GROMACS .gro file of C-alpha atoms in nm:
model
  189
    1UNK     CA    1   9.349   6.338   9.521
    2UNK     CA    2   9.171   6.323   9.880
    3UNK     CA    3   9.286   6.369  10.200
    4UNK     CA    4   9.386   6.007  10.228
    5UNK     CA    5   9.595   6.012   9.915
    6UNK     CA    6   9.933   5.783   9.937
    7UNK     CA    7  10.246   5.960  10.031
    8UNK     CA    8  10.467   6.102   9.732
    9UNK     CA    9  10.683   5.799   9.744
   10UNK     CA   10  10.418   5.529   9.716
   11UNK     CA   11  10.406   5.374   9.326
   12UNK     CA   12  10.064   5.429   9.133
   13UNK     CA   13   9.902   5.254   8.871
   14UNK     CA   14   9.934   5.390   8.515
   15UNK     CA   15   9.700   5.694   8.431
   16UNK     CA   16   9.560   5.719   8.073
   17UNK     CA   17   9.468   6.027   7.916
   18UNK     CA   18   9.077   6.132   8.007
   19UNK     CA   19   8.921   6.217   7.659
   20UNK     CA   20   8.589   6.357   7.719
   21UNK     CA   21   8.517   6.748   7.702
   22UNK     CA   22   8.199   6.923   7.706
   23UNK     CA   23   8.137   7.184   7.438
   24UNK     CA   24   8.293   7.473   7.666
   25UNK     CA   25   8.629   7.286   7.682
   26UNK     CA   26   8.576   7.148   8.053
   27UNK     CA   27   8.674   6.815   8.149
   28UNK     CA   28   8.415   6.568   8.192
   29UNK     CA   29   8.519   6.292   8.424
   30UNK     CA   30   8.533   5.958   8.243
   31UNK     CA   31   8.364   5.656   8.416
   32UNK     CA   32   8.214   5.885   8.668
   33UNK     CA   33   7.876   5.798   8.823
   34UNK     CA   34   7.766   6.164   8.804
   35UNK     CA   35   7.904   6.478   8.673
   36UNK     CA   36   7.873   6.633   8.993
   37UNK     CA   37   8.077   6.367   9.177
   38UNK     CA   38   8.365   6.586   9.298
   39UNK     CA   39   8.616   6.288   9.369
   40UNK     CA   40   8.583   6.211   9.008
   41UNK     CA   41   8.650   6.523   8.880
   42UNK     CA   42   8.959   6.568   9.085
   43UNK     CA   43   9.052   6.203   8.953
   44UNK     CA   44   9.026   6.323   8.585
   45UNK     CA   45   9.190   6.631   8.619
   46UNK     CA   46   9.475   6.482   8.812
   47UNK     CA   47   9.505   6.210   8.529
   48UNK     CA   48   9.489   6.466   8.264
   49UNK     CA   49   9.785   6.647   8.445
   50UNK     CA   50   9.970   6.316   8.494
   51UNK     CA   51   9.906   6.249   8.111
   52UNK     CA   52  10.048   6.612   8.009
   53UNK     CA   53  10.361   6.579   8.244
   54UNK     CA   54  10.451   6.235   8.081
   55UNK     CA   55  10.403   6.377   7.732
   56UNK     CA   56  10.634   6.646   7.793
   57UNK     CA   57  10.866   6.422   7.924
   58UNK     CA   58  10.856   6.197   7.607
   59UNK     CA   59  10.826   6.495   7.362
   60UNK     CA   60  11.103   6.740   7.438
   61UNK     CA   61  11.487   6.655   7.507
   62UNK     CA   62  11.541   6.881   7.858
   63UNK     CA   63  11.232   6.936   8.051
   64UNK     CA   64  11.245   7.078   8.375
   65UNK     CA   65  10.991   7.154   8.642
   66UNK     CA   66  10.986   7.511   8.806
   67UNK     CA   67  10.937   7.455   9.193
   68UNK     CA   68  10.875   7.768   9.407
   69UNK     CA   69  10.771   7.588   9.722
   70UNK     CA   70  10.439   7.727   9.678
   71UNK     CA   71  10.111   7.544   9.692
   72UNK     CA   72  10.068   7.518   9.318
   73UNK     CA   73  10.430   7.430   9.228
   74UNK     CA   74  10.440   7.168   9.524
   75UNK     CA   75  10.092   7.017   9.351
   76UNK     CA   76  10.275   6.975   9.035
   77UNK     CA   77  10.575   6.819   9.189
   78UNK     CA   78  10.352   6.591   9.345
   79UNK     CA   79  10.167   6.489   9.011
   80UNK     CA   80  10.509   6.459   8.842
   81UNK     CA   81  10.634   6.222   9.120
   82UNK     CA   82  10.321   6.011   9.079
   83UNK     CA   83  10.341   6.009   8.718
   84UNK     CA   84  10.676   5.811   8.714
   85UNK     CA   85  10.661   5.619   9.016
   86UNK     CA   86  10.829   5.413   9.136
   87UNK     CA   87  11.108   5.538   8.924
   88UNK     CA   88  11.213   5.898   9.016
   89UNK     CA   89  11.121   6.212   8.783
   90UNK     CA   90  11.348   6.179   8.508
   91UNK     CA   91  11.424   6.550   8.483
   92UNK     CA   92  11.542   6.842   8.690
   93UNK     CA   93  11.349   7.059   8.939
   94UNK     CA   94  11.434   7.407   8.916
   95UNK     CA   95  11.389   7.654   9.225
   96UNK     CA   96  11.482   8.016   9.170
   97UNK     CA   97  11.629   8.107   9.537
   98UNK     CA   98  11.556   8.476   9.561
   99UNK     CA   99  11.732   8.466   9.908
  100UNK     CA  100  11.376   8.595  10.052
  101UNK     CA  101  11.237   8.257  10.161
  102UNK     CA  102  11.178   8.145  10.521
  103UNK     CA  103  11.459   7.908  10.609
  104UNK     CA  104  11.197   7.638  10.700
  105UNK     CA  105  11.082   7.688  10.355
  106UNK     CA  106  11.430   7.593  10.228
  107UNK     CA  107  11.449   7.287  10.461
  108UNK     CA  108  11.116   7.165  10.308
  109UNK     CA  109  11.246   7.216   9.952
  110UNK     CA  110  11.557   7.001  10.043
  111UNK     CA  111  11.381   6.749  10.246
  112UNK     CA  112  11.132   6.705   9.954
  113UNK     CA  113  11.425   6.683   9.694
  114UNK     CA  114  11.594   6.404   9.932
  115UNK     CA  115  11.284   6.212  10.011
  116UNK     CA  116  11.179   6.190   9.609
  117UNK     CA  117  11.542   6.136   9.507
  118UNK     CA  118  11.498   6.473   9.267
  119UNK     CA  119  11.754   6.641   9.075
  120UNK     CA  120  11.709   6.974   9.265
  121UNK     CA  121  11.900   7.278   9.067
  122UNK     CA  122  11.896   7.585   9.279
  123UNK     CA  123  11.979   7.920   9.093
  124UNK     CA  124  12.011   8.260   9.230
  125UNK     CA  125  12.086   8.590   9.010
  126UNK     CA  126  12.464   8.628   9.100
  127UNK     CA  127  12.456   8.987   9.051
  128UNK     CA  128  12.150   9.007   9.256
  129UNK     CA  129  12.293   8.807   9.548
  130UNK     CA  130  12.638   8.994   9.550
  131UNK     CA  131  12.458   9.353   9.531
  132UNK     CA  132  12.240   9.233   9.830
  133UNK     CA  133  11.920   9.315   9.632
  134UNK     CA  134  11.622   9.300   9.861
  135UNK     CA  135  11.252   9.427   9.828
  136UNK     CA  136  11.353   9.698  10.075
  137UNK     CA  137  11.647   9.852   9.884
  138UNK     CA  138  11.522   9.824   9.539
  139UNK     CA  139  11.158   9.807   9.558
  140UNK     CA  140  10.933   9.506   9.523
  141UNK     CA  141  10.893   9.552   9.154
  142UNK     CA  142  11.286   9.583   9.079
  143UNK     CA  143  11.370   9.314   9.333
  144UNK     CA  144  11.103   9.069   9.164
  145UNK     CA  145  11.232   9.166   8.810
  146UNK     CA  146  11.585   9.100   8.896
  147UNK     CA  147  11.566   8.801   9.158
  148UNK     CA  148  11.264   8.635   9.019
  149UNK     CA  149  11.249   8.712   8.592
  150UNK     CA  150  11.615   8.773   8.527
  151UNK     CA  151  11.696   8.449   8.727
  152UNK     CA  152  11.479   8.254   8.573
  153UNK     CA  153  11.547   8.337   8.214
  154UNK     CA  154  11.938   8.289   8.316
  155UNK     CA  155  11.880   7.936   8.477
  156UNK     CA  156  11.665   7.827   8.171
  157UNK     CA  157  11.952   7.933   7.919
  158UNK     CA  158  12.212   7.789   8.148
  159UNK     CA  159  12.009   7.470   8.178
  160UNK     CA  160  11.952   7.450   7.796
  161UNK     CA  161  11.572   7.338   7.884
  162UNK     CA  162  11.350   7.314   7.604
  163UNK     CA  163  11.009   7.315   7.789
  164UNK     CA  164  10.951   7.422   8.156
  165UNK     CA  165  10.670   7.288   8.355
  166UNK     CA  166  10.490   7.519   8.613
  167UNK     CA  167  10.216   7.481   8.833
  168UNK     CA  168   9.961   7.771   8.828
  169UNK     CA  169   9.581   7.776   8.901
  170UNK     CA  170   9.359   7.962   8.615
  171UNK     CA  171   9.104   8.077   8.884
  172UNK     CA  172   9.361   8.270   9.047
  173UNK     CA  173   9.485   8.489   8.781
  174UNK     CA  174   9.217   8.611   8.522
  175UNK     CA  175   9.541   8.601   8.207
  176UNK     CA  176   9.568   8.250   8.287
  177UNK     CA  177   9.214   8.151   8.215
  178UNK     CA  178   9.251   8.159   7.852
  179UNK     CA  179   9.545   7.895   7.854
  180UNK     CA  180   9.404   7.533   7.879
  181UNK     CA  181   9.744   7.373   7.975
  182UNK     CA  182  10.032   7.513   7.803
  183UNK     CA  183  10.165   7.877   7.757
  184UNK     CA  184  10.346   7.923   7.479
  185UNK     CA  185  10.634   8.169   7.466
  186UNK     CA  186  10.872   8.306   7.173
  187UNK     CA  187  11.238   8.209   7.158
  188UNK     CA  188  11.418   8.378   7.464
  189UNK     CA  189  11.107   8.313   7.692
   0.00000   0.00000   0.00000
Protein backbone atom coordinates (compact mmCIF):
# COMPACT_ATOMS: atom_id res chain seq x y z
CA UNK A 1 0.00 0.00 0.00
CA UNK A 2 2.12 2.81 -1.28
CA UNK A 3 1.26 6.15 -2.81
CA UNK A 4 1.31 4.47 -6.22
CA UNK A 5 -1.17 1.75 -5.28
CA UNK A 6 -3.87 0.86 -7.82
CA UNK A 7 -7.35 2.35 -7.74
CA UNK A 8 -10.09 0.61 -5.77
CA UNK A 9 -11.40 -1.14 -8.87
CA UNK A 10 -8.11 -2.52 -10.22
CA UNK A 11 -7.95 -6.33 -10.06
CA UNK A 12 -5.13 -7.66 -7.92
CA UNK A 13 -3.43 -11.03 -7.68
CA UNK A 14 -4.43 -13.44 -4.94
CA UNK A 15 -2.82 -12.88 -1.57
CA UNK A 16 -1.97 -15.69 0.82
CA UNK A 17 -1.84 -15.58 4.60
CA UNK A 18 1.54 -14.56 6.02
CA UNK A 19 2.60 -17.09 8.64
CA UNK A 20 5.74 -15.83 10.35
CA UNK A 21 5.30 -14.16 13.76
CA UNK A 22 7.82 -13.03 16.32
CA UNK A 23 7.68 -14.16 19.95
CA UNK A 24 5.63 -11.11 20.92
CA UNK A 25 2.96 -11.86 18.28
CA UNK A 26 3.94 -9.14 15.83
CA UNK A 27 3.90 -9.99 12.16
CA UNK A 28 7.25 -10.52 10.46
CA UNK A 29 7.09 -9.85 6.73
CA UNK A 30 7.42 -12.93 4.59
CA UNK A 31 9.97 -12.71 1.76
CA UNK A 32 11.26 -9.29 2.79
CA UNK A 33 14.84 -8.20 2.28
CA UNK A 34 15.03 -6.86 5.82
CA UNK A 35 12.80 -6.70 8.88
CA UNK A 36 13.19 -2.92 8.61
CA UNK A 37 11.81 -2.76 5.11
CA UNK A 38 8.69 -0.61 5.59
CA UNK A 39 7.10 -1.61 2.29
CA UNK A 40 7.44 -5.28 3.16
CA UNK A 41 5.84 -4.68 6.55
CA UNK A 42 2.91 -2.85 4.95
CA UNK A 43 2.57 -5.53 2.28
CA UNK A 44 2.51 -8.24 4.95
CA UNK A 45 -0.07 -6.38 7.04
CA UNK A 46 -2.19 -5.84 3.95
CA UNK A 47 -1.97 -9.53 3.05
CA UNK A 48 -2.97 -10.53 6.56
CA UNK A 49 -5.97 -8.19 6.51
CA UNK A 50 -7.09 -9.46 3.11
CA UNK A 51 -6.75 -13.03 4.35
CA UNK A 52 -8.91 -12.22 7.41
CA UNK A 53 -11.60 -10.56 5.25
CA UNK A 54 -11.72 -13.58 2.93
CA UNK A 55 -11.86 -15.96 5.88
CA UNK A 56 -14.76 -14.02 7.42
CA UNK A 57 -16.59 -14.14 4.09
CA UNK A 58 -16.21 -17.91 3.91
CA UNK A 59 -16.75 -18.73 7.59
CA UNK A 60 -19.93 -16.74 8.26
CA UNK A 61 -23.40 -16.78 6.72
CA UNK A 62 -24.13 -13.02 6.82
CA UNK A 63 -21.06 -10.81 7.17
CA UNK A 64 -21.22 -7.04 6.94
CA UNK A 65 -18.58 -4.31 6.77
CA UNK A 66 -19.10 -1.30 9.02
CA UNK A 67 -18.39 1.93 7.16
CA UNK A 68 -18.31 5.26 8.97
CA UNK A 69 -16.64 7.16 6.09
CA UNK A 70 -13.66 7.67 8.42
CA UNK A 71 -10.06 6.83 7.56
CA UNK A 72 -9.97 3.43 9.30
CA UNK A 73 -13.20 2.10 7.79
CA UNK A 74 -12.24 3.50 4.39
CA UNK A 75 -8.99 1.51 4.52
CA UNK A 76 -10.96 -1.59 5.54
CA UNK A 77 -13.35 -1.06 2.64
CA UNK A 78 -10.41 -0.63 0.25
CA UNK A 79 -8.94 -3.90 1.49
CA UNK A 80 -12.28 -5.68 1.04
CA UNK A 81 -12.50 -4.41 -2.55
CA UNK A 82 -8.97 -5.68 -3.18
CA UNK A 83 -9.74 -9.01 -1.50
CA UNK A 84 -12.49 -9.89 -3.96
CA UNK A 85 -11.43 -8.03 -7.12
CA UNK A 86 -12.43 -8.17 -9.87
CA UNK A 87 -15.73 -9.36 -8.38
CA UNK A 88 -17.67 -7.02 -6.10
CA UNK A 89 -17.50 -7.38 -2.31
CA UNK A 90 -19.87 -10.32 -1.68
CA UNK A 91 -21.61 -8.85 1.38
CA UNK A 92 -23.20 -5.55 2.41
CA UNK A 93 -21.51 -2.41 3.66
CA UNK A 94 -23.37 -0.82 6.58
CA UNK A 95 -23.29 2.90 7.29
CA UNK A 96 -24.91 4.22 10.46
CA UNK A 97 -26.17 7.65 9.43
CA UNK A 98 -26.22 9.89 12.47
CA UNK A 99 -27.61 12.76 10.37
CA UNK A 100 -24.58 14.78 11.50
CA UNK A 101 -22.09 14.24 8.64
CA UNK A 102 -21.05 16.88 6.16
CA UNK A 103 -22.99 16.65 2.89
CA UNK A 104 -19.71 16.07 1.05
CA UNK A 105 -19.04 12.99 3.18
CA UNK A 106 -22.40 11.48 2.23
CA UNK A 107 -21.64 12.23 -1.44
CA UNK A 108 -18.26 10.50 -1.03
CA UNK A 109 -19.94 7.48 0.60
CA UNK A 110 -22.51 7.19 -2.18
CA UNK A 111 -19.93 7.67 -4.94
CA UNK A 112 -17.63 5.08 -3.36
CA UNK A 113 -20.52 2.61 -3.21
CA UNK A 114 -21.48 3.29 -6.82
CA UNK A 115 -17.93 3.06 -8.19
CA UNK A 116 -17.25 -0.20 -6.39
CA UNK A 117 -20.66 -1.80 -6.94
CA UNK A 118 -21.24 -2.10 -3.19
CA UNK A 119 -24.43 -3.23 -1.51
CA UNK A 120 -24.67 -0.14 0.71
CA UNK A 121 -27.10 -0.35 3.63
CA UNK A 122 -27.76 2.96 5.39
CA UNK A 123 -29.44 2.91 8.79
CA UNK A 124 -30.55 5.80 10.99
CA UNK A 125 -32.16 5.45 14.40
CA UNK A 126 -35.75 6.32 13.42
CA UNK A 127 -36.67 7.57 16.91
CA UNK A 128 -33.60 9.78 16.99
CA UNK A 129 -34.33 11.15 13.54
CA UNK A 130 -38.01 11.76 14.32
CA UNK A 131 -37.16 13.48 17.62
CA UNK A 132 -34.45 15.57 15.92
CA UNK A 133 -31.79 14.45 18.38
CA UNK A 134 -28.51 16.35 18.05
CA UNK A 135 -25.43 16.75 20.25
CA UNK A 136 -26.79 20.20 21.17
CA UNK A 137 -30.26 19.06 22.22
CA UNK A 138 -29.24 15.94 24.19
CA UNK A 139 -25.51 16.31 24.87
CA UNK A 140 -22.76 14.44 23.06
CA UNK A 141 -22.88 11.28 25.22
CA UNK A 142 -26.62 10.72 24.82
CA UNK A 143 -26.49 11.66 21.15
CA UNK A 144 -23.69 9.13 20.58
CA UNK A 145 -25.56 6.43 22.50
CA UNK A 146 -28.81 6.94 20.60
CA UNK A 147 -27.58 7.77 17.11
CA UNK A 148 -24.55 5.46 16.97
CA UNK A 149 -24.70 2.64 19.53
CA UNK A 150 -28.46 2.02 19.60
CA UNK A 151 -28.63 2.48 15.84
CA UNK A 152 -25.76 0.05 15.21
CA UNK A 153 -27.31 -2.64 17.40
CA UNK A 154 -30.69 -2.21 15.71
CA UNK A 155 -29.11 -2.35 12.24
CA UNK A 156 -27.13 -5.50 13.09
CA UNK A 157 -30.30 -7.16 14.41
CA UNK A 158 -32.40 -6.03 11.44
CA UNK A 159 -29.84 -7.36 8.98
CA UNK A 160 -29.35 -10.64 10.84
CA UNK A 161 -25.57 -10.27 10.46
CA UNK A 162 -23.46 -12.88 12.18
CA UNK A 163 -20.15 -11.00 11.91
CA UNK A 164 -19.38 -7.31 11.53
CA UNK A 165 -16.01 -6.22 10.18
CA UNK A 166 -14.84 -2.86 11.40
CA UNK A 167 -11.64 -0.93 10.85
CA UNK A 168 -9.82 0.26 13.95
CA UNK A 169 -6.21 1.14 14.63
CA UNK A 170 -4.88 -0.43 17.80
CA UNK A 171 -2.36 2.35 18.28
CA UNK A 172 -5.06 5.00 18.65
CA UNK A 173 -7.04 3.37 21.44
CA UNK A 174 -5.38 1.57 24.35
CA UNK A 175 -8.35 -0.74 24.91
CA UNK A 176 -7.87 -2.11 21.37
CA UNK A 177 -4.18 -2.92 21.87
CA UNK A 178 -4.97 -6.33 23.36
CA UNK A 179 -7.09 -7.32 20.36
CA UNK A 180 -5.03 -8.85 17.57
CA UNK A 181 -7.69 -9.00 14.92
CA UNK A 182 -11.12 -9.84 16.29
CA UNK A 183 -13.16 -8.36 19.10
CA UNK A 184 -15.48 -11.08 20.34
CA UNK A 185 -18.85 -10.08 21.73
CA UNK A 186 -21.60 -11.81 23.63
CA UNK A 187 -24.93 -12.51 21.90
CA UNK A 188 -26.90 -9.28 21.63
CA UNK A 189 -23.70 -7.36 20.80
